[in-house]
Amino acid sequence: MSTTTLPRPPHLRAPEPDASGQHPEACLDTPQVASPTPERRISLGGLVVYLFLGAFFGVVLVKSEVASWFRIQEMFRFDSVHMYGVIGSALAVAALSLYFIRRVGAKTFGGKPITIDQKAWGPSRLPGARYWIGGTLFGLGWGLLGACPGPMFALLGTGLSVIVVALLSAMAGTWAYAALRDRLPH
């Protein structure tokens, strides 16, 4: 009995070794998924800080009712301005934070300058199609489920165990995207 191995998509194949013989990590096509280089590794203390920041963010999501299925339904039905106020506040804070980061030349914990690249519109015939198509799909999923990825973890933290189904489904969708990525239009 013979077995057949399917070829791996190019972004999942191990790259060729560099001049020093080291094998860089695969899937380095975007800065968001780049593996940490030795200079960028996070210490245990840094992980603890991130853990507390994430837990604090989860508490804020729950207390502000951003993770509430009813608030999200109100937003999509235009019955309340609560979520629009939260989203508008988040946009204002993000804009001011980005302005501050650029203005003072802020650096990472590792001492590297923080750079924020311009968004690429992509090679599509429709400008920005990757953003508005992806945003539309994200919004549809958000409306159907009543939660987006961040609040799913916050809801799990509140003891809402049924959200595990949504988390597993989100992970399956992420895996499916990775498997089909090279066959999808970008």
CSV table of N, CA and C in Angstrom, one decimal, residues 28-179:
chain,number,residue,atom,x,y,z
A,28,LEU,N,6.8,33.9,6.4
A,28,LEU,CA,7.3,35.2,6.8
A,28,LEU,C,6.8,36.3,5.8
A,29,ASP,N,5.7,36.1,5.1
A,29,ASP,CA,5.3,37.1,4.1
A,29,ASP,C,4.7,38.3,4.7
A,30,THR,N,4.3,38.4,5.9
A,30,THR,CA,3.8,39.6,6.5
A,30,THR,C,4.4,39.8,7.8
A,31,PRO,N,4.6,41.1,8.2
A,31,PRO,CA,5.3,41.4,9.4
A,31,PRO,C,4.5,40.8,10.6
A,32,GLN,N,3.2,40.7,10.5
A,32,GLN,CA,2.4,40.3,11.6
A,32,GLN,C,2.6,38.9,12.0
A,33,VAL,N,3.1,38.0,11.1
A,33,VAL,CA,3.3,36.6,11.4
A,33,VAL,C,4.8,36.3,11.4
A,34,ALA,N,5.6,37.2,11.3
A,34,ALA,CA,7.1,36.9,11.3
A,34,ALA,C,7.5,36.3,12.7
A,35,SER,N,8.3,35.3,12.6
A,35,SER,CA,8.7,34.7,13.8
A,35,SER,C,9.7,35.6,14.5
A,36,PRO,N,9.8,35.5,15.8
A,36,PRO,CA,10.7,36.4,16.5
A,36,PRO,C,12.2,36.0,16.3
A,37,THR,N,13.0,37.0,16.0
A,37,THR,CA,14.4,36.8,15.9
A,37,THR,C,14.9,36.8,17.3
A,38,PRO,N,16.2,36.3,17.5
A,38,PRO,CA,16.7,36.3,18.9
A,38,PRO,C,16.6,37.7,19.6
A,39,GLU,N,16.7,38.8,18.8
A,39,GLU,CA,16.6,40.1,19.5
A,39,GLU,C,15.2,40.4,19.9
A,40,ARG,N,14.2,39.8,19.2
A,40,ARG,CA,12.8,40.1,19.4
A,40,ARG,C,12.1,39.2,20.4
A,41,ARG,N,12.8,38.2,20.9
A,41,ARG,CA,12.2,37.2,21.8
A,41,ARG,C,11.7,38.0,23.1
A,42,ILE,N,10.6,37.5,23.6
A,42,ILE,CA,10.0,38.1,24.7
A,42,ILE,C,10.4,37.4,26.0
A,43,SER,N,10.8,38.1,27.0
A,43,SER,CA,11.2,37.5,28.3
A,43,SER,C,10.0,37.0,29.0
A,44,LEU,N,10.2,36.2,30.0
A,44,LEU,CA,9.1,35.7,30.9
A,44,LEU,C,8.4,36.9,31.5
A,45,GLY,N,9.1,37.9,32.0
A,45,GLY,CA,8.5,39.0,32.5
A,45,GLY,C,7.6,39.8,31.5
A,46,GLY,N,8.1,39.8,30.3
A,46,GLY,CA,7.3,40.4,29.2
A,46,GLY,C,6.0,39.7,29.0
A,47,LEU,N,6.1,38.3,29.0
A,47,LEU,CA,4.9,37.5,28.9
A,47,LEU,C,3.9,37.8,30.0
A,48,VAL,N,4.4,37.9,31.2
A,48,VAL,CA,3.5,38.2,32.4
A,48,VAL,C,2.8,39.5,32.2
A,49,VAL,N,3.6,40.5,31.7
A,49,VAL,CA,3.0,41.8,31.5
A,49,VAL,C,1.9,41.7,30.4
A,50,TYR,N,2.1,41.0,29.3
A,50,TYR,CA,1.1,40.8,28.3
A,50,TYR,C,-0.1,40.0,28.8
A,51,LEU,N,0.2,39.0,29.7
A,51,LEU,CA,-0.9,38.3,30.3
A,51,LEU,C,-1.9,39.2,31.1
A,52,PHE,N,-1.3,40.1,31.9
A,52,PHE,CA,-2.1,41.0,32.7
A,52,PHE,C,-2.8,42.0,31.8
A,53,LEU,N,-2.1,42.5,30.8
A,53,LEU,CA,-2.7,43.4,29.9
A,53,LEU,C,-3.9,42.8,29.2
A,54,GLY,N,-3.7,41.5,28.8
A,54,GLY,CA,-4.8,40.8,28.1
A,54,GLY,C,-6.0,40.6,29.0
A,55,ALA,N,-5.7,40.2,30.3
A,55,ALA,CA,-6.8,40.0,31.2
A,55,ALA,C,-7.5,41.3,31.5
A,56,PHE,N,-6.7,42.4,31.7
A,56,PHE,CA,-7.4,43.7,31.9
A,56,PHE,C,-8.3,44.1,30.7
A,57,PHE,N,-7.8,43.8,29.5
A,57,PHE,CA,-8.6,44.1,28.3
A,57,PHE,C,-9.8,43.3,28.3
A,58,GLY,N,-9.7,42.0,28.7
A,58,GLY,CA,-10.9,41.2,28.8
A,58,GLY,C,-12.0,41.7,29.7
A,59,VAL,N,-11.5,42.2,30.9
A,59,VAL,CA,-12.4,42.8,31.9
A,59,VAL,C,-13.1,44.0,31.3
A,60,VAL,N,-12.3,44.8,30.6
A,60,VAL,CA,-12.8,46.0,30.0
A,60,VAL,C,-13.9,45.7,29.0
A,61,LEU,N,-13.6,44.6,28.2
A,61,LEU,CA,-14.6,44.2,27.2
A,61,LEU,C,-15.9,43.7,27.8
A,62,VAL,N,-15.8,43.0,28.9
A,62,VAL,CA,-17.0,42.5,29.6
A,62,VAL,C,-17.8,43.6,30.3
A,63,LYS,N,-17.0,44.5,31.0
A,63,LYS,CA,-17.7,45.5,31.8
A,63,LYS,C,-18.3,46.6,30.9
A,64,SER,N,-17.7,46.9,29.8
A,64,SER,CA,-18.3,47.9,28.9
A,64,SER,C,-19.4,47.3,28.0
A,65,GLU,N,-19.6,46.0,28.2
A,65,GLU,CA,-20.7,45.3,27.4
A,65,GLU,C,-20.4,45.1,26.0
A,66,VAL,N,-19.1,45.3,25.6
A,66,VAL,CA,-18.7,45.1,24.2
A,66,VAL,C,-18.9,43.7,23.8
A,67,ALA,N,-18.7,42.8,24.8
A,67,ALA,CA,-18.8,41.3,24.5
A,67,ALA,C,-20.2,40.8,24.6
A,68,SER,N,-21.2,41.7,24.8
A,68,SER,CA,-22.6,41.3,25.0
A,68,SER,C,-23.2,41.1,23.6
A,69,TRP,N,-23.8,39.9,23.5
A,69,TRP,CA,-24.5,39.6,22.3
A,69,TRP,C,-25.7,40.6,22.0
A,70,PHE,N,-26.3,41.0,23.1
A,70,PHE,CA,-27.5,41.9,22.9
A,70,PHE,C,-27.0,43.3,22.4
A,71,ARG,N,-25.8,43.8,22.9
A,71,ARG,CA,-25.3,45.1,22.5
A,71,ARG,C,-24.9,45.0,21.0
A,72,ILE,N,-24.4,43.9,20.6
A,72,ILE,CA,-24.0,43.7,19.2
A,72,ILE,C,-25.2,43.7,18.3
A,73,GLN,N,-26.2,43.0,18.7
A,73,GLN,CA,-27.5,43.0,17.9
A,73,GLN,C,-28.1,44.3,17.9
A,74,GLU,N,-28.0,45.1,19.0
A,74,GLU,CA,-28.5,46.5,19.0
A,74,GLU,C,-27.8,47.3,17.9
A,75,MET,N,-26.5,47.1,17.8
A,75,MET,CA,-25.7,47.9,16.9
A,75,MET,C,-26.1,47.6,15.5
A,76,PHE,N,-26.2,46.3,15.1
A,76,PHE,CA,-26.5,45.9,13.8
A,76,PHE,C,-27.9,46.3,13.4
A,77,ARG,N,-28.8,46.4,14.4
A,77,ARG,CA,-30.2,46.8,14.1
A,77,ARG,C,-30.4,48.4,14.2
A,78,PHE,N,-29.3,49.1,14.5
A,78,PHE,CA,-29.3,50.5,14.7
A,78,PHE,C,-30.3,50.9,15.7
A,79,ASP,N,-30.4,50.1,16.8
A,79,ASP,CA,-31.3,50.4,17.9
A,79,ASP,C,-30.6,51.2,19.0
A,80,SER,N,-29.3,51.3,19.0
A,80,SER,CA,-28.6,51.9,20.1
A,80,SER,C,-27.2,52.5,19.6
A,81,VAL,N,-26.7,53.5,20.2
A,81,VAL,CA,-25.5,54.1,19.8
A,81,VAL,C,-24.3,53.6,20.7
A,82,HIS,N,-24.6,52.7,21.6
A,82,HIS,CA,-23.6,52.2,22.6
A,82,HIS,C,-22.4,51.7,21.9
A,83,MET,N,-22.5,50.8,21.0
A,83,MET,CA,-21.3,50.2,20.4
A,83,MET,C,-20.6,51.2,19.4
A,84,TYR,N,-21.4,52.0,18.8
A,84,TYR,CA,-20.8,53.0,17.9
A,84,TYR,C,-19.9,54.0,18.8
A,85,GLY,N,-20.4,54.3,20.0
A,85,GLY,CA,-19.6,55.1,20.9
A,85,GLY,C,-18.3,54.5,21.3
A,86,VAL,N,-18.4,53.2,21.6
A,86,VAL,CA,-17.2,52.4,22.0
A,86,VAL,C,-16.2,52.3,20.8
A,87,ILE,N,-16.7,52.0,19.6
A,87,ILE,CA,-15.9,51.9,18.4
A,87,ILE,C,-15.3,53.3,18.1
A,88,GLY,N,-16.1,54.3,18.2
A,88,GLY,CA,-15.5,55.7,17.9
A,88,GLY,C,-14.5,56.1,18.9
A,89,SER,N,-14.7,55.7,20.2
A,89,SER,CA,-13.6,56.0,21.2
A,89,SER,C,-12.4,55.2,20.9
A,90,ALA,N,-12.5,54.0,20.5
A,90,ALA,CA,-11.3,53.2,20.2
A,90,ALA,C,-10.6,53.8,19.0
A,91,LEU,N,-11.3,54.2,18.0
A,91,LEU,CA,-10.6,54.9,16.8
A,91,LEU,C,-9.9,56.1,17.3
A,92,ALA,N,-10.5,56.9,18.1
A,92,ALA,CA,-9.8,58.1,18.6
A,92,ALA,C,-8.5,57.8,19.4
A,93,VAL,N,-8.6,56.8,20.3
A,93,VAL,CA,-7.5,56.4,21.0
A,93,VAL,C,-6.4,55.8,20.1
A,94,ALA,N,-6.8,55.0,19.2
A,94,ALA,CA,-5.8,54.5,18.2
A,94,ALA,C,-5.1,55.6,17.4
A,95,ALA,N,-5.9,56.5,16.9
A,95,ALA,CA,-5.3,57.6,16.1
A,95,ALA,C,-4.3,58.4,16.9
A,96,LEU,N,-4.7,58.8,18.2
A,96,LEU,CA,-3.8,59.6,19.0
A,96,LEU,C,-2.6,58.8,19.4
A,97,SER,N,-2.8,57.4,19.6
A,97,SER,CA,-1.6,56.6,20.0
A,97,SER,C,-0.6,56.5,18.8
A,98,LEU,N,-1.1,56.3,17.6
A,98,LEU,CA,-0.3,56.3,16.4
A,98,LEU,C,0.5,57.6,16.2
A,99,TYR,N,-0.3,58.7,16.4
A,99,TYR,CA,0.4,60.0,16.3
A,99,TYR,C,1.5,60.1,17.3
A,100,PHE,N,1.2,59.7,18.5
A,100,PHE,CA,2.2,59.8,19.6
A,100,PHE,C,3.4,58.9,19.3
A,101,ILE,N,3.2,57.7,18.8
A,101,ILE,CA,4.3,56.8,18.5
A,101,ILE,C,5.2,57.4,17.4
A,102,ARG,N,4.6,58.0,16.4
A,102,ARG,CA,5.4,58.6,15.3
A,102,ARG,C,6.1,59.8,15.8
A,103,ARG,N,5.4,60.6,16.5
A,103,ARG,CA,5.9,61.9,17.0
A,103,ARG,C,7.1,61.8,17.9
A,104,VAL,N,7.1,60.9,18.8
A,104,VAL,CA,8.2,60.7,19.8
A,104,VAL,C,9.2,59.7,19.3
A,105,GLY,N,8.9,58.9,18.2
A,105,GLY,CA,9.8,57.9,17.8
A,105,GLY,C,9.9,56.8,18.8
A,106,ALA,N,8.8,56.3,19.3
A,106,ALA,CA,8.7,55.3,20.3
A,106,ALA,C,9.4,54.0,19.9
A,107,LYS,N,9.9,53.3,20.9
A,107,LYS,CA,10.7,52.0,20.6
A,107,LYS,C,10.0,50.9,21.3
A,108,THR,N,10.3,49.7,20.9
A,108,THR,CA,9.8,48.5,21.5
A,108,THR,C,10.6,48.2,22.8
A,109,PHE,N,10.2,47.2,23.6
A,109,PHE,CA,10.9,46.8,24.8
A,109,PHE,C,12.3,46.4,24.5
A,110,GLY,N,12.5,45.9,23.3
A,110,GLY,CA,13.9,45.5,22.8
A,110,GLY,C,14.7,46.6,22.3
A,111,GLY,N,14.1,47.9,22.3
A,111,GLY,CA,14.9,49.0,21.8
A,111,GLY,C,14.8,49.3,20.3
A,112,LYS,N,14.0,48.5,19.6
A,112,LYS,CA,13.9,48.7,18.2
A,112,LYS,C,12.8,49.8,17.9
A,113,PRO,N,13.0,50.6,16.9
A,113,PRO,CA,12.0,51.6,16.6
A,113,PRO,C,10.7,51.0,16.1
A,114,ILE,N,9.6,51.5,16.5
A,114,ILE,CA,8.3,51.0,16.0
A,114,ILE,C,8.0,51.7,14.7
A,115,THR,N,7.8,50.9,13.7
A,115,THR,CA,7.5,51.4,12.3
A,115,THR,C,6.1,50.9,12.0
A,116,ILE,N,5.3,51.8,11.3
A,116,ILE,CA,4.0,51.4,10.9
A,116,ILE,C,3.9,51.6,9.4
A,117,ASP,N,3.8,50.5,8.7
A,117,ASP,CA,3.8,50.5,7.3
A,117,ASP,C,2.5,51.0,6.7
A,118,GLN,N,2.5,51.6,5.5
A,118,GLN,CA,1.3,51.9,4.9
A,118,GLN,C,0.6,50.6,4.4
A,119,LYS,N,-0.7,50.6,4.4
A,119,LYS,CA,-1.5,49.5,4.0
A,119,LYS,C,-1.4,49.3,2.5
A,120,ALA,N,-1.1,48.1,2.0
A,120,ALA,CA,-1.0,47.8,0.6
A,120,ALA,C,-2.4,47.6,0.0
A,121,TRP,N,-2.8,48.2,-1.0
A,121,TRP,CA,-4.1,48.0,-1.6
A,121,TRP,C,-4.3,46.7,-2.3
A,122,GLY,N,-3.1,46.1,-2.7
A,122,GLY,CA,-3.2,44.7,-3.3
A,122,GLY,C,-3.3,44.8,-4.8
A,123,PRO,N,-3.0,43.7,-5.5
A,123,PRO,CA,-3.0,43.8,-7.0
A,123,PRO,C,-4.4,43.6,-7.6
A,124,SER,N,-5.4,43.6,-6.8
A,124,SER,CA,-6.7,43.3,-7.3
A,124,SER,C,-7.2,44.4,-8.3
A,125,ARG,N,-8.1,44.0,-9.2
A,125,ARG,CA,-8.6,45.0,-10.2
A,125,ARG,C,-9.5,46.0,-9.4
A,126,LEU,N,-10.1,45.6,-8.3
A,126,LEU,CA,-10.9,46.5,-7.5
A,126,LEU,C,-10.0,47.0,-6.3
A,127,PRO,N,-9.7,48.3,-6.3
A,127,PRO,CA,-8.8,48.9,-5.2
A,127,PRO,C,-9.3,48.5,-3.8
A,128,GLY,N,-8.4,48.0,-3.0
A,128,GLY,CA,-8.7,47.6,-1.7
A,128,GLY,C,-9.7,46.5,-1.5
A,129,ALA,N,-9.9,45.7,-2.5
A,129,ALA,CA,-10.9,44.6,-2.4
A,129,ALA,C,-10.6,43.7,-1.2
A,130,ARG,N,-9.3,43.4,-0.9
A,130,ARG,CA,-9.0,42.6,0.2
A,130,ARG,C,-9.5,43.1,1.5
A,131,TYR,N,-9.7,44.4,1.6
A,131,TYR,CA,-10.2,45.0,2.9
A,131,TYR,C,-11.7,45.0,2.9
A,132,TRP,N,-12.3,45.4,1.8
A,132,TRP,CA,-13.8,45.5,2.0
A,132,TRP,C,-14.4,44.1,1.8
A,133,ILE,N,-13.8,43.2,1.1
A,133,ILE,CA,-14.4,41.8,1.1
A,133,ILE,C,-14.2,41.2,2.4
A,134,GLY,N,-12.9,41.3,2.9
A,134,GLY,CA,-12.6,40.7,4.2
A,134,GLY,C,-13.4,41.3,5.3
A,135,GLY,N,-13.6,42.6,5.3
A,135,GLY,CA,-14.4,43.3,6.3
A,135,GLY,C,-15.9,42.9,6.2
A,136,THR,N,-16.4,42.7,5.0
A,136,THR,CA,-17.8,42.3,4.9
A,136,THR,C,-18.0,40.9,5.5
A,137,LEU,N,-17.0,40.0,5.1
A,137,LEU,CA,-17.1,38.6,5.7
A,137,LEU,C,-17.0,38.6,7.2
A,138,PHE,N,-16.1,39.4,7.7
A,138,PHE,CA,-15.9,39.5,9.1
A,138,PHE,C,-17.2,40.0,9.8
A,139,GLY,N,-17.8,41.1,9.2
A,139,GLY,CA,-19.0,41.6,9.7
A,139,GLY,C,-20.2,40.6,9.7
A,140,LEU,N,-20.2,39.8,8.7
A,140,LEU,CA,-21.3,38.8,8.6
A,140,LEU,C,-21.1,37.8,9.7
A,141,GLY,N,-19.9,37.4,9.9
A,141,GLY,CA,-19.6,36.4,11.0
A,141,GLY,C,-19.9,37.0,12.4
A,142,TRP,N,-19.5,38.3,12.5
A,142,TRP,CA,-19.7,39.0,13.8
A,142,TRP,C,-21.2,39.1,14.1
A,143,GLY,N,-22.0,39.4,13.0
A,143,GLY,CA,-23.5,39.5,13.2
A,143,GLY,C,-24.1,38.2,13.5
A,144,LEU,N,-23.6,37.1,12.8
A,144,LEU,CA,-24.2,35.8,13.0
A,144,LEU,C,-23.9,35.3,14.4
A,145,LEU,N,-22.7,35.4,14.8
A,145,LEU,CA,-22.2,34.9,16.1
A,145,LEU,C,-22.5,35.8,17.3
A,146,GLY,N,-22.4,37.1,17.0
A,146,GLY,CA,-22.6,38.0,18.1
A,146,GLY,C,-21.4,38.3,18.9
A,147,ALA,N,-20.2,37.9,18.3
A,147,ALA,CA,-18.9,38.1,19.0
A,147,ALA,C,-17.8,38.1,18.0
A,148,CYS,N,-16.8,38.8,18.2
A,148,CYS,CA,-15.6,38.8,17.3
A,148,CYS,C,-14.5,38.1,18.1
A,149,PRO,N,-13.3,37.9,17.5
A,149,PRO,CA,-12.3,37.0,18.2
A,149,PRO,C,-11.9,37.5,19.6
A,150,GLY,N,-11.7,38.7,19.8
A,150,GLY,CA,-11.2,39.1,21.2
A,150,GLY,C,-12.3,38.8,22.2
A,151,PRO,N,-13.5,39.3,22.0
A,151,PRO,CA,-14.5,39.0,23.0
A,151,PRO,C,-14.8,37.5,23.2
A,152,MET,N,-14.5,36.7,22.2
A,152,MET,CA,-14.8,35.2,22.4
A,152,MET,C,-13.9,34.8,23.6
A,153,PHE,N,-12.7,35.2,23.7
A,153,PHE,CA,-11.9,34.8,24.8
A,153,PHE,C,-12.4,35.4,26.1
A,154,ALA,N,-12.8,36.6,26.1
A,154,ALA,CA,-13.4,37.3,27.3
A,154,ALA,C,-14.6,36.5,27.7
A,155,LEU,N,-15.5,36.1,26.8
A,155,LEU,CA,-16.7,35.4,27.1
A,155,LEU,C,-16.4,34.1,27.7
A,156,LEU,N,-15.3,33.4,27.2
A,156,LEU,CA,-14.9,32.1,27.8
A,156,LEU,C,-14.4,32.4,29.2
A,157,GLY,N,-13.8,33.5,29.5
A,157,GLY,CA,-13.3,33.8,30.8
A,157,GLY,C,-14.5,34.1,31.8
A,158,THR,N,-15.6,34.5,31.3
A,158,THR,CA,-16.8,34.7,32.1
A,158,THR,C,-17.5,33.4,32.5
A,159,GLY,N,-17.1,32.3,31.8
A,159,GLY,CA,-17.7,31.0,32.1
A,159,GLY,C,-18.7,30.6,31.1
A,160,LEU,N,-18.8,31.3,30.0
A,160,LEU,CA,-19.8,31.0,28.9
A,160,LEU,C,-19.2,29.9,28.1
A,161,SER,N,-19.4,28.7,28.5
A,161,SER,CA,-18.7,27.5,27.9
A,161,SER,C,-19.1,27.3,26.4
A,162,VAL,N,-20.3,27.6,26.0
A,162,VAL,CA,-20.7,27.4,24.7
A,162,VAL,C,-19.9,28.1,23.6
A,163,ILE,N,-19.2,29.1,24.1
A,163,ILE,CA,-18.3,29.9,23.1
A,163,ILE,C,-17.2,29.0,22.7
A,164,VAL,N,-16.9,27.9,23.3
A,164,VAL,CA,-15.8,27.0,22.9
A,164,VAL,C,-16.1,26.5,21.5
A,165,VAL,N,-17.4,26.3,21.2
A,165,VAL,CA,-17.8,25.9,19.8
A,165,VAL,C,-17.4,27.0,18.8
A,166,ALA,N,-17.6,28.2,19.1
A,166,ALA,CA,-17.2,29.3,18.2
A,166,ALA,C,-15.7,29.4,18.1
A,167,LEU,N,-15.0,29.3,19.2
A,167,LEU,CA,-13.5,29.3,19.2
A,167,LEU,C,-13.0,28.2,18.3
A,168,LEU,N,-13.5,27.0,18.5
A,168,LEU,CA,-13.0,25.9,17.6
A,168,LEU,C,-13.4,26.1,16.2
A,169,SER,N,-14.5,26.7,15.9
A,169,SER,CA,-14.9,27.0,14.5
A,169,SER,C,-14.0,28.1,13.9
A,170,ALA,N,-13.7,29.1,14.7
A,170,ALA,CA,-12.7,30.1,14.3
A,170,ALA,C,-11.4,29.5,14.0
A,171,MET,N,-10.9,28.6,14.8
A,171,MET,CA,-9.6,28.0,14.5
A,171,MET,C,-9.7,27.1,13.3
A,172,ALA,N,-10.8,26.4,13.1
A,172,ALA,CA,-11.0,25.6,11.9
A,172,ALA,C,-11.0,26.5,10.6
A,173,GLY,N,-11.6,27.7,10.7
A,173,GLY,CA,-11.6,28.6,9.6
A,173,GLY,C,-10.2,29.2,9.3
A,174,THR,N,-9.4,29.4,10.4
A,174,THR,CA,-8.1,29.9,10.2
A,174,THR,C,-7.2,28.8,9.5
A,175,TRP,N,-7.4,27.6,10.0
A,175,TRP,CA,-6.7,26.5,9.4
A,175,TRP,C,-7.1,26.3,7.9
A,176,ALA,N,-8.4,26.4,7.6
A,176,ALA,CA,-8.8,26.2,6.2
A,176,ALA,C,-8.2,27.3,5.4
A,177,TYR,N,-8.2,28.6,5.9
A,177,TYR,CA,-7.6,29.7,5.1
A,177,TYR,C,-6.1,29.3,4.8
A,178,ALA,N,-5.4,28.9,5.8
A,178,ALA,CA,-4.0,28.6,5.6
A,178,ALA,C,-3.8,27.5,4.6
A,179,ALA,N,-4.7,26.5,4.6
A,179,ALA,CA,-4.6,25.4,3.6
A,179,ALA,C,-5.0,25.8,2.2
